[in-house]
Protein backbone atom coordinates (compact mmCIF):
# COMPACT_ATOMS: atom_id res chain seq x y z
CA UNK A 1 0.00 0.00 0.00
CA UNK A 2 0.88 3.64 -0.05
CA UNK A 3 3.61 4.73 2.33
CA UNK A 4 5.01 8.01 3.52
CA UNK A 5 8.47 8.58 4.96
CA UNK A 6 8.83 11.19 7.65
CA UNK A 7 12.13 12.63 8.87
CA UNK A 8 13.71 13.23 11.25
CA UNK A 9 12.43 10.85 13.90
CA UNK A 10 13.59 13.14 16.72
CA UNK A 11 14.66 16.75 16.91
CA UNK A 12 15.99 18.61 19.94
CA UNK A 13 16.18 22.37 19.64
CA UNK A 14 16.93 25.30 21.89
CA UNK A 15 13.97 27.54 22.49
CA UNK A 16 13.93 30.20 19.80
CA UNK A 17 15.50 27.98 17.12
CA UNK A 18 13.59 26.89 14.05
CA UNK A 19 12.35 23.37 13.39
CA UNK A 20 11.35 21.52 10.23
CA UNK A 21 9.91 18.07 9.62
CA UNK A 22 9.56 16.50 6.18
CA UNK A 23 7.31 13.92 4.59
CA UNK A 24 8.03 12.18 1.31
CA UNK A 25 6.02 9.84 -0.85
CA UNK A 26 7.04 7.91 -3.95
CA UNK A 27 3.63 8.54 -5.50
CA UNK A 28 1.69 11.70 -6.27
CA UNK A 29 -0.64 12.59 -3.44
CA UNK A 30 -4.15 13.97 -3.64
CA UNK A 31 -3.64 15.77 -0.36
CA UNK A 32 -1.64 15.66 2.83
CA UNK A 33 -2.64 16.36 6.40
CA UNK A 34 -0.63 17.33 9.46
CA UNK A 35 -1.39 16.43 13.07
CA UNK A 36 0.18 17.33 16.40
CA UNK A 37 0.24 15.10 19.46
CA UNK A 38 1.24 16.69 22.75
CA UNK A 39 2.97 14.46 25.33
CA UNK A 40 0.30 12.32 26.98
CA UNK A 41 -2.30 13.50 24.50
CA UNK A 42 -3.85 12.36 21.26
CA UNK A 43 -3.21 13.52 17.68
CA UNK A 44 -5.03 16.71 16.77
CA UNK A 45 -5.62 17.84 13.20
CA UNK A 46 -3.65 20.92 12.19
CA UNK A 47 -4.15 21.43 8.48
CA UNK A 48 -4.77 19.86 5.08
CA UNK A 49 -2.88 20.80 1.91
CA UNK A 50 -4.42 20.05 -1.46
CA UNK A 51 -2.90 22.17 -4.21
CA UNK A 52 0.49 21.79 -5.83
CA UNK A 53 2.97 24.25 -4.31
CA UNK A 54 0.50 25.29 -1.64
CA UNK A 55 1.82 27.19 1.37
CA UNK A 56 -0.30 27.77 4.44
CA UNK A 57 0.56 29.51 7.68
CA UNK A 58 -0.75 29.20 11.19
CA UNK A 59 1.05 31.78 13.33
CA UNK A 60 4.63 30.46 13.59
CA UNK A 61 3.85 27.26 11.65
CA UNK A 62 4.34 27.14 7.87
CA UNK A 63 3.10 24.17 5.87
CA UNK A 64 4.21 23.48 2.31
CA UNK A 65 3.09 21.03 -0.33
CA UNK A 66 5.64 20.29 -3.04
CA UNK A 67 5.12 21.22 -6.66
CA UNK A 68 4.98 17.56 -7.64
CA UNK A 69 2.65 16.78 -4.70
CA UNK A 70 5.03 14.10 -3.46
CA UNK A 71 6.44 15.85 -0.44
CA UNK A 72 5.48 18.26 2.28
CA UNK A 73 7.09 20.10 5.15
CA UNK A 74 6.11 21.71 8.41
CA UNK A 75 8.35 24.53 9.60
CA UNK A 76 8.12 26.16 13.00
CA UNK A 77 9.80 29.54 13.42
CA UNK A 78 11.30 30.45 16.78
CA UNK A 79 10.14 27.38 18.69
CA UNK A 80 8.55 27.71 22.10
CA UNK A 81 8.10 25.12 24.84
CA UNK A 82 4.44 24.89 23.85
CA UNK A 83 5.54 23.41 20.51
CA UNK A 84 6.79 20.24 22.21
CA UNK A 85 5.14 17.10 20.88
CA UNK A 86 5.10 14.72 17.96
CA UNK A 87 4.14 15.96 14.53
CA UNK A 88 2.63 13.51 12.06
CA UNK A 89 1.85 13.81 8.39
CA UNK A 90 -0.92 11.67 6.93
CA UNK A 91 -1.89 10.81 3.37
CA UNK A 92 -4.85 9.12 1.75
CA UNK A 93 -5.90 7.98 -1.65
CA UNK A 94 -9.54 7.71 -2.41
CA UNK A 95 -11.52 5.64 0.03
CA UNK A 96 -8.61 4.04 1.85
CA UNK A 97 -7.78 4.94 5.44
CA UNK A 98 -5.24 7.64 6.17
CA UNK A 99 -1.64 6.46 6.20
CA UNK A 100 0.39 8.19 8.88
CA UNK A 101 4.07 8.92 8.88
CA UNK A 102 5.98 7.66 11.90
CA UNK A 103 6.12 11.20 13.29
CA UNK A 104 8.83 13.60 14.39
CA UNK A 105 9.18 14.10 18.12
CA UNK A 106 10.18 17.66 18.93
CA UNK A 107 11.86 18.57 22.19
CA UNK A 108 12.43 22.20 23.06
CA UNK A 109 15.08 23.08 25.62
CA UNK A 110 14.32 26.29 27.47
CA UNK B 1 -17.14 20.30 18.60
CA UNK B 2 -16.58 16.72 17.60
CA UNK B 3 -16.22 14.44 20.53
CA UNK B 4 -14.68 10.99 20.49
CA UNK B 5 -14.67 9.26 23.84
CA UNK B 6 -13.03 6.05 24.96
CA UNK B 7 -14.25 3.98 27.87
CA UNK B 8 -11.03 3.98 29.89
CA UNK B 9 -7.86 6.07 30.01
CA UNK B 10 -5.87 3.35 31.76
CA UNK B 11 -6.47 -0.38 31.95
CA UNK B 12 -4.55 -3.23 33.54
CA UNK B 13 -5.40 -6.78 32.52
CA UNK B 14 -3.91 -10.22 32.95
CA UNK B 15 -2.66 -12.45 30.15
CA UNK B 16 -5.49 -14.47 28.68
CA UNK B 17 -8.27 -12.11 29.74
CA UNK B 18 -10.82 -10.88 27.23
CA UNK B 19 -10.59 -7.11 26.91
CA UNK B 20 -13.16 -4.69 25.52
CA UNK B 21 -12.21 -1.19 24.50
CA UNK B 22 -15.17 1.02 23.69
CA UNK B 23 -15.23 4.10 21.50
CA UNK B 24 -18.14 6.48 20.97
CA UNK B 25 -18.37 9.49 18.66
CA UNK B 26 -21.13 12.06 18.69
CA UNK B 27 -20.89 13.51 15.17
CA UNK B 28 -22.74 10.87 13.17
CA UNK B 29 -19.52 9.92 11.36
CA UNK B 30 -19.67 6.82 9.22
CA UNK B 31 -15.97 6.00 9.35
CA UNK B 32 -14.30 4.81 12.53
CA UNK B 33 -10.83 3.44 13.20
CA UNK B 34 -8.74 1.70 15.83
CA UNK B 35 -4.99 2.27 16.06
CA UNK B 36 -2.28 1.24 18.42
CA UNK B 37 0.64 3.51 19.10
CA UNK B 38 4.04 2.26 20.23
CA UNK B 39 7.31 4.20 20.58
CA UNK B 40 9.19 4.32 17.30
CA UNK B 41 6.41 2.59 15.37
CA UNK B 42 3.97 5.46 14.98
CA UNK B 43 0.26 4.85 14.54
CA UNK B 44 -0.63 1.41 13.23
CA UNK B 45 -4.11 0.67 11.96
CA UNK B 46 -5.76 -2.37 13.52
CA UNK B 47 -9.31 -2.32 12.11
CA UNK B 48 -11.66 0.17 10.58
CA UNK B 49 -15.32 0.42 9.72
CA UNK B 50 -17.13 2.46 7.08
CA UNK B 51 -20.63 1.54 8.21
CA UNK B 52 -22.66 -0.26 10.82
CA UNK B 53 -21.92 -3.98 10.94
CA UNK B 54 -19.10 -3.47 8.48
CA UNK B 55 -15.44 -4.02 9.35
CA UNK B 56 -12.17 -4.14 7.49
CA UNK B 57 -8.76 -5.35 8.59
CA UNK B 58 -6.04 -2.80 8.89
CA UNK B 59 -2.32 -3.43 8.94
CA UNK B 60 -2.11 -5.41 12.21
CA UNK B 61 -5.44 -7.17 12.90
CA UNK B 62 -4.00 -10.35 14.41
CA UNK B 63 -5.17 -10.93 17.96
CA UNK B 64 -7.98 -8.37 17.68
CA UNK B 65 -11.57 -8.24 16.57
CA UNK B 66 -14.10 -5.41 16.37
CA UNK B 67 -17.80 -4.79 16.62
CA UNK B 68 -19.91 -2.02 15.14
CA UNK B 69 -23.55 -2.58 16.06
CA UNK B 70 -24.44 1.11 16.17
CA UNK B 71 -23.10 3.97 14.07
CA UNK B 72 -21.71 5.89 16.99
CA UNK B 73 -19.96 3.00 18.71
CA UNK B 74 -16.93 1.00 17.61
CA UNK B 75 -15.54 -1.62 19.96
CA UNK B 76 -12.13 -3.26 19.90
CA UNK B 77 -11.87 -6.72 21.42
CA UNK B 78 -8.77 -8.55 22.53
CA UNK B 79 -10.01 -12.14 22.67
CA UNK B 80 -7.12 -13.35 24.83
CA UNK B 81 -4.83 -10.54 25.91
CA UNK B 82 -1.09 -11.05 25.61
CA UNK B 83 1.81 -9.02 26.94
CA UNK B 84 2.74 -7.87 23.44
CA UNK B 85 -0.62 -6.10 23.27
CA UNK B 86 0.49 -3.67 25.96
CA UNK B 87 0.16 -0.37 24.16
CA UNK B 88 -1.70 2.90 23.72
CA UNK B 89 -4.95 2.34 21.80
CA UNK B 90 -6.46 5.24 19.92
CA UNK B 91 -9.90 5.37 18.38
CA UNK B 92 -10.74 7.87 15.64
CA UNK B 93 -13.64 8.89 13.45
CA UNK B 94 -13.54 10.78 10.18
CA UNK B 95 -15.58 13.75 9.16
CA UNK B 96 -14.87 15.65 5.91
CA UNK B 97 -11.53 13.82 5.56
CA UNK B 98 -10.26 15.00 8.97
CA UNK B 99 -9.62 12.39 11.64
CA UNK B 100 -10.77 13.11 15.16
CA UNK B 101 -9.07 11.05 17.81
CA UNK B 102 -10.24 9.95 21.21
CA UNK B 103 -8.03 10.50 24.27
CA UNK B 104 -6.59 7.00 24.07
CA UNK B 105 -6.54 3.98 26.37
CA UNK B 106 -3.22 2.93 27.81
CA UNK B 107 -3.46 -0.84 28.25
CA UNK B 108 -1.02 -2.83 30.34
CA UNK B 109 -1.19 -6.62 30.05
CA UNK B 110 0.58 -8.44 32.86
GROMACS .gro file of C-alpha atoms in nm:
model
  220
    1UNK     CA    1   0.000   0.000   0.000
    2UNK     CA    2   0.088   0.364  -0.005
    3UNK     CA    3   0.361   0.473   0.233
    4UNK     CA    4   0.501   0.801   0.352
    5UNK     CA    5   0.847   0.858   0.496
    6UNK     CA    6   0.883   1.119   0.765
    7UNK     CA    7   1.213   1.263   0.887
    8UNK     CA    8   1.371   1.323   1.125
    9UNK     CA    9   1.243   1.085   1.390
   10UNK     CA   10   1.359   1.314   1.672
   11UNK     CA   11   1.466   1.675   1.691
   12UNK     CA   12   1.599   1.861   1.994
   13UNK     CA   13   1.618   2.237   1.964
   14UNK     CA   14   1.693   2.530   2.189
   15UNK     CA   15   1.397   2.754   2.249
   16UNK     CA   16   1.393   3.020   1.980
   17UNK     CA   17   1.550   2.798   1.712
   18UNK     CA   18   1.359   2.689   1.405
   19UNK     CA   19   1.235   2.337   1.339
   20UNK     CA   20   1.135   2.152   1.023
   21UNK     CA   21   0.991   1.807   0.962
   22UNK     CA   22   0.956   1.650   0.618
   23UNK     CA   23   0.731   1.392   0.459
   24UNK     CA   24   0.803   1.218   0.131
   25UNK     CA   25   0.602   0.984  -0.085
   26UNK     CA   26   0.704   0.791  -0.395
   27UNK     CA   27   0.363   0.854  -0.550
   28UNK     CA   28   0.169   1.170  -0.627
   29UNK     CA   29  -0.064   1.259  -0.344
   30UNK     CA   30  -0.415   1.397  -0.364
   31UNK     CA   31  -0.364   1.577  -0.036
   32UNK     CA   32  -0.164   1.566   0.283
   33UNK     CA   33  -0.264   1.636   0.640
   34UNK     CA   34  -0.063   1.733   0.946
   35UNK     CA   35  -0.139   1.643   1.307
   36UNK     CA   36   0.018   1.733   1.640
   37UNK     CA   37   0.024   1.510   1.946
   38UNK     CA   38   0.124   1.669   2.275
   39UNK     CA   39   0.297   1.446   2.533
   40UNK     CA   40   0.030   1.232   2.698
   41UNK     CA   41  -0.230   1.350   2.450
   42UNK     CA   42  -0.385   1.236   2.126
   43UNK     CA   43  -0.321   1.352   1.768
   44UNK     CA   44  -0.503   1.671   1.677
   45UNK     CA   45  -0.562   1.784   1.320
   46UNK     CA   46  -0.365   2.092   1.219
   47UNK     CA   47  -0.415   2.143   0.848
   48UNK     CA   48  -0.477   1.986   0.508
   49UNK     CA   49  -0.288   2.080   0.191
   50UNK     CA   50  -0.442   2.005  -0.146
   51UNK     CA   51  -0.290   2.217  -0.421
   52UNK     CA   52   0.049   2.179  -0.583
   53UNK     CA   53   0.297   2.425  -0.431
   54UNK     CA   54   0.050   2.529  -0.164
   55UNK     CA   55   0.182   2.719   0.137
   56UNK     CA   56  -0.030   2.777   0.444
   57UNK     CA   57   0.056   2.951   0.768
   58UNK     CA   58  -0.075   2.920   1.119
   59UNK     CA   59   0.105   3.178   1.333
   60UNK     CA   60   0.463   3.046   1.359
   61UNK     CA   61   0.385   2.726   1.165
   62UNK     CA   62   0.434   2.714   0.787
   63UNK     CA   63   0.310   2.417   0.587
   64UNK     CA   64   0.421   2.348   0.231
   65UNK     CA   65   0.309   2.103  -0.033
   66UNK     CA   66   0.564   2.029  -0.304
   67UNK     CA   67   0.512   2.122  -0.666
   68UNK     CA   68   0.498   1.756  -0.764
   69UNK     CA   69   0.265   1.678  -0.470
   70UNK     CA   70   0.503   1.410  -0.346
   71UNK     CA   71   0.644   1.585  -0.044
   72UNK     CA   72   0.548   1.826   0.228
   73UNK     CA   73   0.709   2.010   0.515
   74UNK     CA   74   0.611   2.171   0.841
   75UNK     CA   75   0.835   2.453   0.960
   76UNK     CA   76   0.812   2.616   1.300
   77UNK     CA   77   0.980   2.954   1.342
   78UNK     CA   78   1.130   3.045   1.678
   79UNK     CA   79   1.014   2.738   1.869
   80UNK     CA   80   0.855   2.771   2.210
   81UNK     CA   81   0.810   2.512   2.484
   82UNK     CA   82   0.444   2.489   2.385
   83UNK     CA   83   0.554   2.341   2.051
   84UNK     CA   84   0.679   2.024   2.221
   85UNK     CA   85   0.514   1.710   2.088
   86UNK     CA   86   0.510   1.472   1.796
   87UNK     CA   87   0.414   1.596   1.453
   88UNK     CA   88   0.263   1.351   1.206
   89UNK     CA   89   0.185   1.381   0.839
   90UNK     CA   90  -0.092   1.167   0.693
   91UNK     CA   91  -0.189   1.081   0.337
   92UNK     CA   92  -0.485   0.912   0.175
   93UNK     CA   93  -0.590   0.798  -0.165
   94UNK     CA   94  -0.954   0.771  -0.241
   95UNK     CA   95  -1.152   0.564   0.003
   96UNK     CA   96  -0.861   0.404   0.185
   97UNK     CA   97  -0.778   0.494   0.544
   98UNK     CA   98  -0.524   0.764   0.617
   99UNK     CA   99  -0.164   0.646   0.620
  100UNK     CA  100   0.039   0.819   0.888
  101UNK     CA  101   0.407   0.892   0.888
  102UNK     CA  102   0.598   0.766   1.190
  103UNK     CA  103   0.612   1.120   1.329
  104UNK     CA  104   0.883   1.360   1.439
  105UNK     CA  105   0.918   1.410   1.812
  106UNK     CA  106   1.018   1.766   1.893
  107UNK     CA  107   1.186   1.857   2.219
  108UNK     CA  108   1.243   2.220   2.306
  109UNK     CA  109   1.508   2.308   2.562
  110UNK     CA  110   1.432   2.629   2.747
  111UNK     CA  111  -1.714   2.030   1.860
  112UNK     CA  112  -1.658   1.672   1.760
  113UNK     CA  113  -1.622   1.444   2.053
  114UNK     CA  114  -1.468   1.099   2.049
  115UNK     CA  115  -1.467   0.926   2.384
  116UNK     CA  116  -1.303   0.605   2.496
  117UNK     CA  117  -1.425   0.398   2.787
  118UNK     CA  118  -1.103   0.398   2.989
  119UNK     CA  119  -0.786   0.607   3.001
  120UNK     CA  120  -0.587   0.335   3.176
  121UNK     CA  121  -0.647  -0.038   3.195
  122UNK     CA  122  -0.455  -0.323   3.354
  123UNK     CA  123  -0.540  -0.678   3.252
  124UNK     CA  124  -0.391  -1.022   3.295
  125UNK     CA  125  -0.266  -1.245   3.015
  126UNK     CA  126  -0.549  -1.447   2.868
  127UNK     CA  127  -0.827  -1.211   2.974
  128UNK     CA  128  -1.082  -1.088   2.723
  129UNK     CA  129  -1.059  -0.711   2.691
  130UNK     CA  130  -1.316  -0.469   2.552
  131UNK     CA  131  -1.221  -0.119   2.450
  132UNK     CA  132  -1.517   0.102   2.369
  133UNK     CA  133  -1.523   0.410   2.150
  134UNK     CA  134  -1.814   0.648   2.097
  135UNK     CA  135  -1.837   0.949   1.866
  136UNK     CA  136  -2.113   1.206   1.869
  137UNK     CA  137  -2.089   1.351   1.517
  138UNK     CA  138  -2.274   1.087   1.317
  139UNK     CA  139  -1.952   0.992   1.136
  140UNK     CA  140  -1.967   0.682   0.922
  141UNK     CA  141  -1.597   0.600   0.935
  142UNK     CA  142  -1.430   0.481   1.253
  143UNK     CA  143  -1.083   0.344   1.320
  144UNK     CA  144  -0.874   0.170   1.583
  145UNK     CA  145  -0.499   0.227   1.606
  146UNK     CA  146  -0.228   0.124   1.842
  147UNK     CA  147   0.064   0.351   1.910
  148UNK     CA  148   0.404   0.226   2.023
  149UNK     CA  149   0.731   0.420   2.058
  150UNK     CA  150   0.919   0.432   1.730
  151UNK     CA  151   0.641   0.259   1.537
  152UNK     CA  152   0.397   0.546   1.498
  153UNK     CA  153   0.026   0.485   1.454
  154UNK     CA  154  -0.063   0.141   1.323
  155UNK     CA  155  -0.411   0.067   1.196
  156UNK     CA  156  -0.576  -0.237   1.352
  157UNK     CA  157  -0.931  -0.232   1.211
  158UNK     CA  158  -1.166   0.017   1.058
  159UNK     CA  159  -1.532   0.042   0.972
  160UNK     CA  160  -1.713   0.246   0.708
  161UNK     CA  161  -2.063   0.154   0.821
  162UNK     CA  162  -2.266  -0.026   1.082
  163UNK     CA  163  -2.192  -0.398   1.094
  164UNK     CA  164  -1.910  -0.347   0.848
  165UNK     CA  165  -1.544  -0.402   0.935
  166UNK     CA  166  -1.217  -0.414   0.749
  167UNK     CA  167  -0.876  -0.535   0.859
  168UNK     CA  168  -0.604  -0.280   0.889
  169UNK     CA  169  -0.232  -0.343   0.894
  170UNK     CA  170  -0.211  -0.541   1.221
  171UNK     CA  171  -0.544  -0.717   1.290
  172UNK     CA  172  -0.400  -1.035   1.441
  173UNK     CA  173  -0.517  -1.093   1.796
  174UNK     CA  174  -0.798  -0.837   1.768
  175UNK     CA  175  -1.157  -0.824   1.657
  176UNK     CA  176  -1.410  -0.541   1.637
  177UNK     CA  177  -1.780  -0.479   1.662
  178UNK     CA  178  -1.991  -0.202   1.514
  179UNK     CA  179  -2.355  -0.258   1.606
  180UNK     CA  180  -2.444   0.111   1.617
  181UNK     CA  181  -2.310   0.397   1.407
  182UNK     CA  182  -2.171   0.589   1.699
  183UNK     CA  183  -1.996   0.300   1.871
  184UNK     CA  184  -1.693   0.100   1.761
  185UNK     CA  185  -1.554  -0.162   1.996
  186UNK     CA  186  -1.213  -0.326   1.990
  187UNK     CA  187  -1.187  -0.672   2.142
  188UNK     CA  188  -0.877  -0.855   2.253
  189UNK     CA  189  -1.001  -1.214   2.267
  190UNK     CA  190  -0.712  -1.335   2.483
  191UNK     CA  191  -0.483  -1.054   2.591
  192UNK     CA  192  -0.109  -1.105   2.561
  193UNK     CA  193   0.181  -0.902   2.694
  194UNK     CA  194   0.274  -0.787   2.344
  195UNK     CA  195  -0.062  -0.610   2.327
  196UNK     CA  196   0.049  -0.367   2.596
  197UNK     CA  197   0.016  -0.037   2.416
  198UNK     CA  198  -0.170   0.290   2.372
  199UNK     CA  199  -0.495   0.234   2.180
  200UNK     CA  200  -0.646   0.524   1.992
  201UNK     CA  201  -0.990   0.537   1.838
  202UNK     CA  202  -1.074   0.787   1.564
  203UNK     CA  203  -1.364   0.889   1.345
  204UNK     CA  204  -1.354   1.078   1.018
  205UNK     CA  205  -1.558   1.375   0.916
  206UNK     CA  206  -1.487   1.565   0.591
  207UNK     CA  207  -1.153   1.382   0.556
  208UNK     CA  208  -1.026   1.500   0.897
  209UNK     CA  209  -0.962   1.239   1.164
  210UNK     CA  210  -1.077   1.311   1.516
  211UNK     CA  211  -0.907   1.105   1.781
  212UNK     CA  212  -1.024   0.995   2.121
  213UNK     CA  213  -0.803   1.050   2.427
  214UNK     CA  214  -0.659   0.700   2.407
  215UNK     CA  215  -0.654   0.398   2.637
  216UNK     CA  216  -0.322   0.293   2.781
  217UNK     CA  217  -0.346  -0.084   2.825
  218UNK     CA  218  -0.102  -0.283   3.034
  219UNK     CA  219  -0.119  -0.662   3.005
  220UNK     CA  220   0.058  -0.844   3.286
   0.00000   0.00000   0.00000
